[in-house]
Amino acid sequence: MPAVDKLLLEEALQDSPQTRSLLSVFEEDAGTLTDYTNQLLQAMQRVYGAQNEMCLATQQLSKQLLAYEKQNFALGKGDEEVISTLHYFSKVVDELNVLHTELAKQLADTMVLPIIQFREKDLTEVSTLKDLFGLASNDASLFLEHDLSMAKYSRLPKKKENEKVKTDVVKEVAAARRKQHLSSLQYYCALNTLQYRKRVAMMEPMIGFAHGQINFFKKGAEMFSQNMNSFLSSVADMVQSIQVELEAEAEKMRVSQQELLSVDESVYAPDSDVAAPQINRNLIQKAGYLNLRSKTGLVTTTWERLYFFTQGGNLMCQLRGAVAGGLIQDLDNCSVMAVDCEDRRYCFQITTPNGKSGIILQAESRKENEEWISAINNISRQIYLTDNPEAVAIKLNQTALQAVTPITSFGKKQESSCPSQNLRNLELENDKIVPKAAARVPDADELIAPGTPIQFDIVLPATEFLDQNRGSRRINPFGETEDETFPEAEDSLLQQMFIVRFLGSMAVKTDRTTEVIYEAMRQVLAARAIHNIFRTTESHLLVTSQTVRLIDPQTQVTRANFELTSITQFAAHQENKRLVGFVVRTPESTGGEALSTYVFESNSEGEKICYAINLGKEIIDVQKDPEALAQLMLSIPLTNDGKYVLLNDQPDDNDGSPSENRGAESEA
């Protein structure tokens, strides 16, 4: 017997538009079967109820049996044997159009009763479960309850979240999903069972009808030959095999239903594994429900929960009940990253290749959020066009997440040089690595809190700019000032300019070791690779004996200003010599202090920037002692106007050798 089409019970909880489309096919088939069964029953009742119309009734029955082939069942696969069997029975019915009324009881028990039981038990059960499923999944109270619960969950604030409220909302969502899941499973099982019962119910009444004719008619032996008996026996065996298969499938579905319902309650929770979700970052396809942010006015927005899926290089959206999805966004060469939006959790934004902000979506869990970001990032690189996209995605993500491992650390302070040392000796001493005693390397979690956000543009607290805006000058609300607001630069003993590009900054937990700078470098570079962020802006980094300033080379506007006394750690990466970073300690409004690490890429060696910062700190230390200041000034060559001469900040082309390209640095 050919296989029977079935609905997958595992898809009941997902309730995707594809599953709904397949479900509509089964419902159409059930509706067609119900119509046909009612017509067949009417024909059989005419045989049972009207002796005088027996001939006409059997003729109608014969025609109705032939009509099964023309019903065009949506799930008509495997009905060829049923059709051929009904064709044969139609011929038999034509020969039995003169049946006697004594067959009434026999016909009532063996012909009419089975089809009535099929209609009243199976078809009515399917109709009832369809109504219950409709109440649970369409526009009635249970579906509204689930959407309301999901809306409450989506509006949970990311900050200052109330655990009790969150627990109640999660339970409410899980309860609504469980009700919907239970009704879906019962309805799917009934539709699957109906595919077996349909075949049995079509043939079983006719077997009783035929046996009644043989047993009660004197001419039965003449009318029904041995071939007919053999045919009926084969049909009975076929029905029995279908019944056995039905019982086995029913037991299998019952066990599967119990297993699906016996899972942990966390499977119904939208964010069941917040602490350590199993995230697959190598996806090249993704599908699921997301909240789409849409503007409804100048300042008002709405969020709509829709089903999204990727297809090739496109992001598609499919509405409930729709046969196919529509294009939402072309993902080729797009960028995607997590964003904060309206105090909602798990939001991410897709940006077009020309830099314009695209759509903003919200996932229901951290796992879904990160997997969507990874999948869209992989698709934007057009990995799906390669011969083995899965392997390419794995390789690219492994490369992006490789640690930036420092080989050595840069000594924060150098030994004081004697007055007789010349510039070359000073620079050679600066290039040496200060040996340190072996110590335990701190874990990453001890240096930077997991999940710390990374800022890819300079954003400083307002307190950083209070001193820049004093006096009668108008305050710039963006925290930017012109260089004229820094008169100390004219009187500074040290002025050194470097060309740099800002890579990122992030909050850190300690400033006691330079390892925190190396870990920040690793995380910033990994984040830029994962989120496909490669654009950087060139700036001038001016180091003076009081501050470190970041200046826009086009407008000469100071974008950031750091007091040297607030810089507590600084180091250059010895493997990638152009990477440099420093830790800044800033006061908070609460009375405490915050630590942030800033990472830059320089056109010259990062150690030169570290040397300049270190020299500026030494000048601050010795300015209170005129004798020490005089010794320091004697140990380092000066320009004609009395400023310190440092190493040239132009890129080294000879493997970073400090003996090449030495000279006086241009002043700011």
XYZ file of C-alpha atoms in Angstrom:
668
model
C 0.000 0.000 0.000
C 1.491 3.391 -0.921
C 2.559 5.681 1.894
C 0.008 8.051 3.393
C 0.594 11.793 3.474
C 1.020 13.045 7.042
C 1.428 16.286 8.948
C 4.647 16.462 10.987
C 3.790 16.769 14.668
C 7.165 18.376 15.344
C 6.063 21.452 13.340
C 3.006 22.084 15.532
C 4.812 24.324 18.030
C 6.592 26.381 15.327
C 3.257 27.099 13.583
C 5.074 28.529 10.557
C 3.254 29.787 7.432
C 4.586 26.758 5.517
C 2.969 24.402 8.037
C -0.264 26.406 7.858
C -0.256 26.111 4.056
C 0.179 22.326 4.272
C -2.547 22.184 6.937
C -4.968 23.929 4.585
C -4.403 21.125 2.051
C -5.368 18.515 4.647
C -8.416 20.561 5.635
C -9.478 20.807 2.009
C -9.112 17.054 1.679
C -11.177 16.499 4.835
C -13.885 18.818 3.544
C -14.012 16.985 0.222
C -14.142 13.648 2.032
C -16.986 14.874 4.243
C -19.024 15.925 1.234
C -18.372 12.649 -0.510
C -19.156 10.579 2.595
C -22.491 12.330 3.051
C -23.383 11.614 -0.546
C -22.306 7.977 -0.237
C -24.344 7.578 2.942
C -27.397 9.018 1.261
C -27.029 6.461 -1.498
C -26.720 3.598 1.010
C -29.746 4.826 2.974
C -31.803 4.716 -0.157
C -30.863 1.034 -0.531
C -31.775 0.344 3.080
C -34.927 2.447 3.325
C -36.751 1.912 0.101
C -37.517 -1.566 -1.203
C -39.440 -0.207 -4.124
C -36.599 2.095 -5.048
C -33.949 -0.575 -4.594
C -33.071 -0.696 -8.234
C -32.828 3.082 -8.502
C -30.866 3.280 -5.294
C -28.311 0.714 -6.412
C -27.951 2.516 -9.720
C -27.283 5.754 -7.856
C -24.837 3.936 -5.607
C -23.029 2.569 -8.622
C -22.712 6.061 -10.064
C -21.549 7.452 -6.763
C -18.859 4.782 -6.468
C -17.567 5.797 -9.866
C -17.593 9.449 -8.782
C -14.834 8.828 -6.229
C -12.268 8.981 -9.013
C -13.547 12.406 -10.083
C -13.482 13.997 -6.638
C -9.962 15.401 -7.178
C -8.837 14.912 -3.588
C -6.010 17.241 -2.592
C -4.303 14.224 -0.987
C -5.358 11.603 -3.502
C -1.959 9.893 -3.646
C -2.270 6.113 -3.185
C -6.011 5.920 -4.003
C -5.528 3.969 -7.245
C -6.324 0.652 -5.582
C -9.357 2.166 -3.912
C -10.559 3.565 -7.241
C -10.109 0.265 -9.066
C -11.863 -1.567 -6.259
C -14.794 0.846 -6.319
C -15.025 0.446 -10.078
C -15.435 -3.291 -9.664
C -17.997 -2.825 -6.944
C -19.943 -0.493 -9.189
C -20.417 -3.304 -11.661
C -21.590 -5.616 -8.911
C -24.120 -3.052 -7.713
C -25.541 -2.790 -11.209
C -26.215 -6.552 -11.138
C -27.838 -6.417 -7.701
C -30.578 -3.893 -8.483
C -33.388 -6.328 -7.595
C -32.468 -7.025 -3.974
C -35.111 -8.379 -1.562
C -36.409 -6.412 1.465
C -35.183 -9.183 3.826
C -31.751 -7.711 3.339
C -32.799 -4.598 5.294
C -31.418 -5.742 8.668
C -28.297 -7.240 7.122
C -27.696 -4.094 5.124
C -28.303 -1.910 8.183
C -25.644 -3.768 10.201
C -22.980 -4.301 7.549
C -23.358 -1.447 5.100
C -25.061 1.616 6.551
C -23.728 1.411 10.118
C -19.956 1.526 9.304
C -20.265 4.592 7.127
C -22.444 6.315 9.729
C -19.863 5.508 12.395
C -17.143 6.884 10.152
C -19.052 10.100 9.641
C -20.189 10.551 13.224
C -16.936 9.501 14.866
C -14.094 10.408 12.542
C -15.421 13.251 10.425
C -17.267 14.875 13.324
C -14.157 14.586 15.492
C -12.081 16.297 12.815
C -14.682 19.043 12.466
C -14.799 19.576 16.246
C -11.018 19.656 16.561
C -10.885 22.080 13.645
C -13.176 24.462 15.523
C -11.079 24.117 18.701
C -7.889 24.669 16.736
C -9.417 27.737 15.117
C -10.306 29.129 18.528
C -6.745 28.533 19.710
C -4.839 29.836 16.693
C -6.844 32.380 14.704
C -8.764 35.377 16.006
C -10.312 34.016 19.198
C -9.371 34.384 22.841
C -6.462 31.925 23.047
C -4.664 33.405 20.049
C -5.331 36.890 21.373
C -4.026 35.743 24.746
C -0.796 34.493 23.151
C -0.263 37.680 21.148
C -0.988 39.840 24.190
C 1.415 37.760 26.260
C 4.063 37.975 23.553
C 3.548 41.734 23.318
C 4.059 42.059 27.102
C 7.225 40.004 26.858
C 8.567 42.034 23.943
C 8.037 45.237 25.912
C 10.036 44.047 28.906
C 12.708 46.690 29.533
C 16.326 45.726 29.166
C 17.349 47.996 32.017
C 16.048 47.768 35.583
C 14.035 44.705 34.732
C 11.713 43.359 37.394
C 12.392 39.648 37.775
C 8.938 38.935 39.196
C 7.205 40.694 36.305
C 9.497 38.959 33.836
C 8.772 35.539 35.389
C 5.015 36.153 35.298
C 5.098 37.262 31.664
C 7.277 34.299 30.620
C 4.873 31.898 32.371
C 1.952 33.586 30.654
C 3.602 33.202 27.218
C 4.490 29.566 27.946
C 0.942 28.757 29.105
C -0.586 30.289 25.977
C 1.844 28.419 23.735
C 1.189 25.152 25.525
C -2.586 25.505 25.007
C -2.059 26.251 21.343
C 0.460 23.397 21.023
C -1.923 20.872 22.606
C -4.831 21.798 20.336
C -2.511 21.696 17.285
C -1.200 18.217 18.129
C -4.714 16.809 18.622
C -5.913 18.312 15.351
C -2.862 17.108 13.389
C -3.242 13.566 14.755
C -6.942 13.507 13.788
C -6.142 14.660 10.233
C -3.389 12.039 9.877
C -5.694 9.308 11.190
C -8.399 10.388 8.761
C -6.143 9.530 5.826
C -6.173 5.883 6.934
C -9.809 5.809 8.015
C -10.839 7.261 4.676
C -9.580 4.205 2.830
C -11.134 1.782 5.279
C -14.486 3.580 5.422
C -14.813 3.596 1.639
C -14.404 -0.172 1.278
C -15.699 -1.708 4.517
C -19.419 -0.973 3.865
C -19.174 -2.490 0.428
C -17.700 -5.671 1.854
C -20.738 -5.993 4.148
C -23.031 -5.218 1.273
C -21.460 -7.920 -0.876
C -21.490 -10.548 1.885
C -25.141 -9.759 2.583
C -25.982 -10.451 -1.000
C -24.141 -13.785 -0.899
C -25.717 -14.950 2.362
C -29.307 -13.962 1.786
C -29.996 -14.442 -1.864
C -30.750 -17.870 -3.258
C -29.167 -16.841 -6.473
C -26.085 -15.563 -4.745
C -24.074 -18.614 -5.746
C -24.966 -17.981 -9.380
C -24.268 -14.275 -9.214
C -21.039 -14.412 -7.191
C -18.465 -16.737 -8.608
C -15.305 -18.021 -6.958
C -13.440 -15.104 -8.512
C -15.684 -12.712 -6.623
C -14.950 -14.492 -3.351
C -11.240 -14.306 -4.040
C -11.550 -10.610 -4.874
C -13.429 -9.900 -1.673
C -10.837 -11.813 0.293
C -8.018 -9.722 -1.189
C -9.924 -6.527 -0.463
C -10.498 -7.661 3.126
C -6.792 -8.410 3.485
C -5.982 -4.971 2.110
C -8.364 -3.343 4.570
C -6.875 -5.369 7.390
C -3.354 -4.312 6.429
C -4.479 -0.680 6.373
C -6.060 -1.142 9.790
C -2.836 -2.620 11.177
C -0.846 0.219 9.659
C -3.326 2.694 11.131
C -3.000 1.196 14.602
C 0.803 1.251 14.370
C 0.803 4.855 13.181
C -1.705 5.843 15.858
C 0.537 4.327 18.522
C 3.575 6.024 17.034
C 1.787 9.393 17.023
C 0.608 8.828 20.586
C 4.170 8.141 21.758
C 5.501 11.095 19.773
C 2.816 13.337 21.230
C 3.691 12.247 24.768
C 7.395 12.857 24.134
C 6.728 16.309 22.708
C 4.505 17.223 25.653
C 6.864 15.779 28.263
C 9.709 18.168 27.473
C 10.850 20.713 30.015
C 8.600 23.728 30.394
C 11.505 25.926 29.352
C 10.921 24.932 25.719
C 7.828 27.138 25.766
C 9.697 30.085 27.289
C 10.919 32.606 24.681
C 14.372 33.008 26.282
C 14.973 29.778 28.185
C 18.798 29.703 28.102
C 19.948 33.265 28.771
C 23.171 32.392 30.593
C 24.930 30.215 28.000
C 22.859 29.676 24.832
C 24.216 27.317 22.179
C 24.736 29.793 19.329
C 25.491 28.677 15.778
C 27.461 31.466 14.074
C 27.967 29.554 10.813
C 24.390 29.767 9.498
C 23.775 30.745 5.885
C 20.000 30.337 6.215
C 17.664 31.430 9.003
C 13.924 31.526 9.589
C 11.641 32.488 12.464
C 9.403 35.132 13.959
C 10.773 38.656 14.558
C 9.288 41.980 15.616
C 9.527 44.568 12.819
C 9.765 48.250 13.791
C 7.691 50.584 11.637
C 7.174 54.343 11.850
C 3.550 55.454 12.085
C 4.221 59.184 12.427
C 6.939 61.709 13.021
C 7.802 60.335 16.456
C 5.573 57.266 16.896
C 6.474 53.689 16.007
C 4.829 50.278 16.076
C 6.219 46.752 16.338
C 4.645 43.913 14.348
C 5.459 40.236 14.856
C 6.046 38.612 11.453
C 7.649 35.471 10.044
C 11.010 36.149 8.352
C 13.290 33.836 6.399
C 16.346 34.157 4.172
C 16.357 33.017 0.568
C 19.667 33.272 -1.234
C 20.857 36.829 -0.637
C 17.428 38.195 0.296
C 15.507 38.680 3.534
C 11.880 37.625 3.025
C 8.721 38.138 5.092
C 5.636 35.930 4.954
C 2.286 36.843 6.487
C 0.039 34.296 8.176
C -2.018 32.508 5.546
C 0.114 33.766 2.655
C 1.244 31.196 0.092
C 4.662 32.815 -0.454
C 6.864 35.478 1.121
C 7.774 38.944 -0.111
C 11.163 40.650 -0.390
C 12.064 42.909 2.538
C 15.802 43.602 2.107
C 18.625 42.676 -0.262
C 21.355 41.446 2.102
C 24.317 41.445 -0.293
C 27.084 43.722 1.073
C 24.830 44.929 3.890
C 26.042 45.297 7.463
C 24.202 44.221 10.607
C 24.810 44.912 14.266
C 23.012 44.933 17.592
C 21.424 48.256 18.559
C 19.563 49.806 21.483
C 16.056 50.733 20.384
C 13.229 52.042 22.573
C 14.571 50.188 25.610
C 13.814 46.832 23.970
C 16.033 43.805 24.234
C 17.631 41.801 21.436
C 17.287 44.428 18.685
C 19.501 44.567 15.602
C 19.680 46.852 12.576
C 20.454 46.055 8.941
C 22.309 48.850 7.109
C 22.433 49.101 3.323
C 25.789 49.139 1.442
C 25.535 52.916 0.905
C 25.430 53.467 4.668
C 21.726 54.259 5.003
C 19.955 52.827 8.030
C 17.688 49.978 7.049
C 15.143 48.042 9.050
C 15.268 47.380 12.790
C 14.182 43.949 14.034
C 13.774 42.407 17.482
C 14.369 38.734 18.274
C 12.697 36.975 21.174
C 15.901 35.607 22.743
C 19.621 36.229 22.931
C 20.298 33.048 20.957
C 17.938 34.055 18.146
C 19.364 37.595 18.134
C 22.990 36.497 17.732
C 22.154 33.760 15.218
C 20.199 36.222 13.045
C 23.117 38.683 13.171
C 25.621 35.936 12.272
C 23.437 34.552 9.467
C 22.842 37.975 7.878
C 26.534 38.809 8.225
C 27.469 35.543 6.465
C 24.912 36.154 3.701
C 26.113 39.743 3.197
C 29.546 38.349 2.311
C 27.841 36.268 -0.436
C 29.063 33.034 1.120
C 25.942 31.301 -0.202
C 27.349 31.576 -3.745
C 30.380 29.378 -2.964
C 30.557 25.628 -3.589
C 30.655 24.776 0.126
C 29.083 27.716 1.979
C 28.984 25.953 5.361
C 32.736 25.315 5.347
C 33.472 28.871 4.184
C 31.299 30.311 6.966
C 33.053 28.183 9.591
C 36.480 29.240 8.334
C 35.625 32.959 8.205
C 34.120 32.982 11.686
C 37.066 31.094 13.137
C 39.396 33.649 11.564
C 37.349 36.556 12.912
C 37.334 35.191 16.454
C 41.062 34.424 16.661
C 42.597 36.120 19.641
C 44.976 39.027 19.182
C 47.647 37.496 21.418
C 50.402 39.876 22.584
C 53.948 38.507 22.750
C 55.461 41.016 25.115
C 54.335 44.063 27.051
C 55.649 47.581 26.748
C 57.303 49.009 29.827
C 55.314 51.887 31.175
C 58.353 53.704 32.540
C 61.971 53.622 31.474
C 65.065 53.964 33.626
C 66.271 57.582 33.931
C 69.105 58.358 31.541
C 72.232 60.173 32.601
C 72.796 63.699 31.233
C 75.626 62.548 28.962
C 73.375 60.232 26.885
C 72.594 61.451 23.382
C 69.314 61.077 21.462
C 70.262 57.751 19.849
C 71.003 56.105 23.200
C 67.718 57.420 24.591
C 65.742 55.956 21.694
C 67.561 52.620 21.847
C 66.820 52.381 25.555
C 63.169 53.147 24.847
C 63.020 50.279 22.337
C 64.153 47.741 24.941
C 61.580 45.656 26.738
C 61.531 45.961 30.498
C 61.706 42.428 31.924
C 59.021 41.500 34.409
C 58.717 38.681 36.853
C 56.579 35.789 35.729
C 53.019 36.266 36.895
C 49.672 34.650 36.304
C 47.919 36.057 33.235
C 44.447 37.229 34.302
C 41.397 35.640 32.701
C 39.418 37.712 30.220
C 36.438 37.868 32.606
C 38.683 39.391 35.289
C 39.685 42.194 32.917
C 36.458 42.945 31.026
C 32.926 41.969 31.979
C 31.315 39.540 29.483
C 28.904 41.241 27.110
C 30.443 44.714 27.569
C 29.311 46.912 24.638
C 31.959 48.343 22.305
C 31.830 51.944 21.084
C 33.177 52.372 17.554
C 33.098 56.189 17.660
C 34.438 58.667 20.205
C 31.755 59.472 22.791
C 32.936 61.015 26.060
C 31.077 62.073 29.198
C 30.161 65.749 29.446
C 32.555 66.195 32.368
C 35.454 65.673 29.960
C 34.609 68.952 28.262
C 33.717 71.216 31.189
C 37.102 72.918 31.199
C 37.022 73.351 27.437
C 33.940 75.580 27.460
C 34.606 77.984 30.312
C 34.576 81.704 29.722
C 32.377 83.795 27.459
C 32.561 81.445 24.461
C 29.398 79.702 23.337
C 29.154 76.075 24.480
C 29.154 73.503 21.696
C 26.458 70.934 22.569
C 28.341 68.175 20.766
C 31.352 68.334 23.063
C 33.657 69.627 20.327
C 35.936 72.630 20.792
C 38.401 74.558 18.751
C 42.073 74.416 19.588
C 42.002 77.983 20.906
C 40.325 76.658 24.069
C 43.568 74.880 24.985
C 46.050 77.702 25.722
C 48.281 75.294 27.626
C 49.422 73.834 24.273
C 51.389 77.007 23.529
C 53.324 76.770 26.807
C 53.733 73.000 26.882
C 57.291 71.634 27.000
C 56.124 68.641 24.922
C 54.151 68.700 21.694
C 54.112 65.552 19.600
C 51.671 64.775 16.748
C 50.757 61.297 15.504
C 48.403 60.183 12.744
C 45.983 57.601 14.140
C 42.626 55.918 13.459
C 40.215 55.261 16.319
C 39.168 51.574 16.404
C 36.967 51.375 19.492
C 36.579 51.781 23.231
C 34.946 49.785 26.010
C 34.577 49.783 29.767
C 37.049 47.624 31.714
C 37.193 46.310 35.270
C 40.830 47.064 36.184
C 43.829 49.205 35.259
C 46.465 47.315 37.225
C 47.902 45.455 34.238
C 48.489 46.111 30.563
C 46.803 42.773 29.836
C 43.487 44.630 29.989
C 44.612 46.708 26.977
C 45.570 43.588 24.994
C 42.223 41.963 25.796
C 40.380 45.121 24.718
C 42.359 45.101 21.439
C 41.332 41.482 20.837
C 37.655 42.113 21.490
C 37.503 45.329 19.439
C 39.152 43.729 16.395
C 37.009 40.594 16.685
C 33.824 42.670 16.953
C 34.773 44.733 13.885
C 35.378 41.551 11.892
C 32.151 39.869 13.034
C 29.981 42.933 12.357
C 31.735 43.756 9.083
C 32.869 47.205 10.284
C 35.998 48.246 8.402
C 35.589 52.010 8.019
C 37.849 54.209 10.156
C 38.441 57.975 10.268
C 41.937 59.413 10.325
C 42.697 61.845 13.164
C 45.687 63.624 14.716
C 46.722 62.523 18.194
C 48.556 65.395 19.940
C 50.541 64.518 23.062
C 51.540 67.450 25.281
C 52.964 67.647 28.779
C 49.413 68.060 30.158
C 46.967 66.280 27.852
C 46.409 63.851 25.011
C 44.104 65.330 22.397
C 42.355 63.797 19.349
C 42.009 66.444 16.609
C 40.023 66.410 13.376
C 42.648 67.090 10.635
C 40.116 68.829 8.385
C 38.487 71.263 10.844
C 41.172 71.300 13.567
C 38.359 70.668 16.064
C 39.315 68.711 19.162
C 37.105 65.627 19.317
C 38.462 64.261 22.588
C 40.732 65.462 25.380
C 42.368 63.242 28.015
C 44.345 64.583 30.966
C 47.647 62.750 31.299
C 46.947 62.309 34.998
C 43.778 60.343 34.133
C 45.674 57.901 31.866
C 46.659 55.035 34.183
C 47.884 52.402 31.706
C 49.180 52.520 28.146
C 50.765 49.887 25.914
C 51.568 49.057 22.310
C 50.994 45.655 20.797
C 54.363 44.096 19.983
C 53.124 41.747 17.263
C 51.002 44.308 15.422
C 53.270 47.288 16.066
C 50.759 49.865 14.924
C 48.177 49.033 17.586
C 48.234 51.168 20.727
C 45.812 51.682 23.597
C 45.465 53.357 26.962
C 43.188 53.168 30.002
C 41.453 56.342 31.213
C 40.030 56.769 34.703
C 37.090 59.212 34.822
C 34.876 60.258 37.748
C 31.188 59.323 37.795
C 28.207 61.281 39.067
C 27.672 58.644 41.760
C 31.023 59.462 43.309
C 32.891 56.440 41.954
C 35.270 56.140 39.036
C 34.881 54.467 35.642
C 37.636 52.800 33.631
C 37.627 52.785 29.831
C 40.168 51.492 27.323
C 40.669 53.315 23.995
C 42.270 51.463 21.069
C 43.943 53.178 18.079
C 45.824 52.197 14.956
C 48.800 54.469 14.224
C 50.693 55.197 11.019
C 53.878 54.821 13.054
C 54.909 52.401 15.771
C 52.640 52.391 18.766
C 55.641 52.373 21.096
C 56.457 55.930 19.990
C 53.063 57.098 21.230
C 53.636 55.216 24.485
C 57.051 56.877 24.804
C 55.522 60.328 24.285
C 52.804 59.673 26.901
C 55.418 58.323 29.320
C 57.606 61.394 28.772
C 54.658 63.702 29.370
C 53.944 61.934 32.667
C 57.606 62.278 33.691
C 57.483 66.010 32.936
C 54.435 66.312 35.192
C 56.258 64.417 37.931
C 59.430 66.538 37.792
C 57.847 69.972 37.246
C 57.518 70.345 41.010
C 61.266 69.759 41.378
C 63.344 72.309 39.361
C 66.521 70.262 39.757
C 64.919 67.061 38.431
C 63.359 69.025 35.576
C 66.731 70.435 34.627
C 68.276 66.945 34.576
C 65.432 65.679 32.395
C 65.870 68.575 29.970
C 69.610 67.889 29.753
C 69.011 64.181 29.004
C 66.790 64.833 25.960
C 67.630 67.079 22.960
C 65.451 70.154 22.540
C 64.302 72.200 19.567
C 65.269 75.855 19.149
C 62.175 77.003 21.042
C 62.891 74.724 24.022
C 60.558 71.788 23.228
C 61.517 68.117 23.341
C 62.627 66.316 20.169
C 60.933 62.890 19.775
C 61.020 60.096 17.242
C 59.584 60.675 13.786
C 56.002 59.404 13.575
C 56.180 58.432 9.907
C 55.702 54.730 9.143
C 58.826 52.606 9.374
C 59.610 50.698 6.201
C 62.530 48.690 7.603
C 60.768 46.140 9.801
C 60.166 48.705 12.497
C 63.871 49.253 13.216
C 64.267 52.266 15.512
C 67.615 53.080 13.956
C 65.949 54.265 10.719
C 64.018 57.437 9.930
C 64.950 59.316 13.089
C 64.474 63.062 13.268
C 62.581 65.886 14.850
C 58.788 65.578 14.912
C 56.713 68.416 13.483
C 54.933 70.473 16.113
C 51.191 70.814 16.343
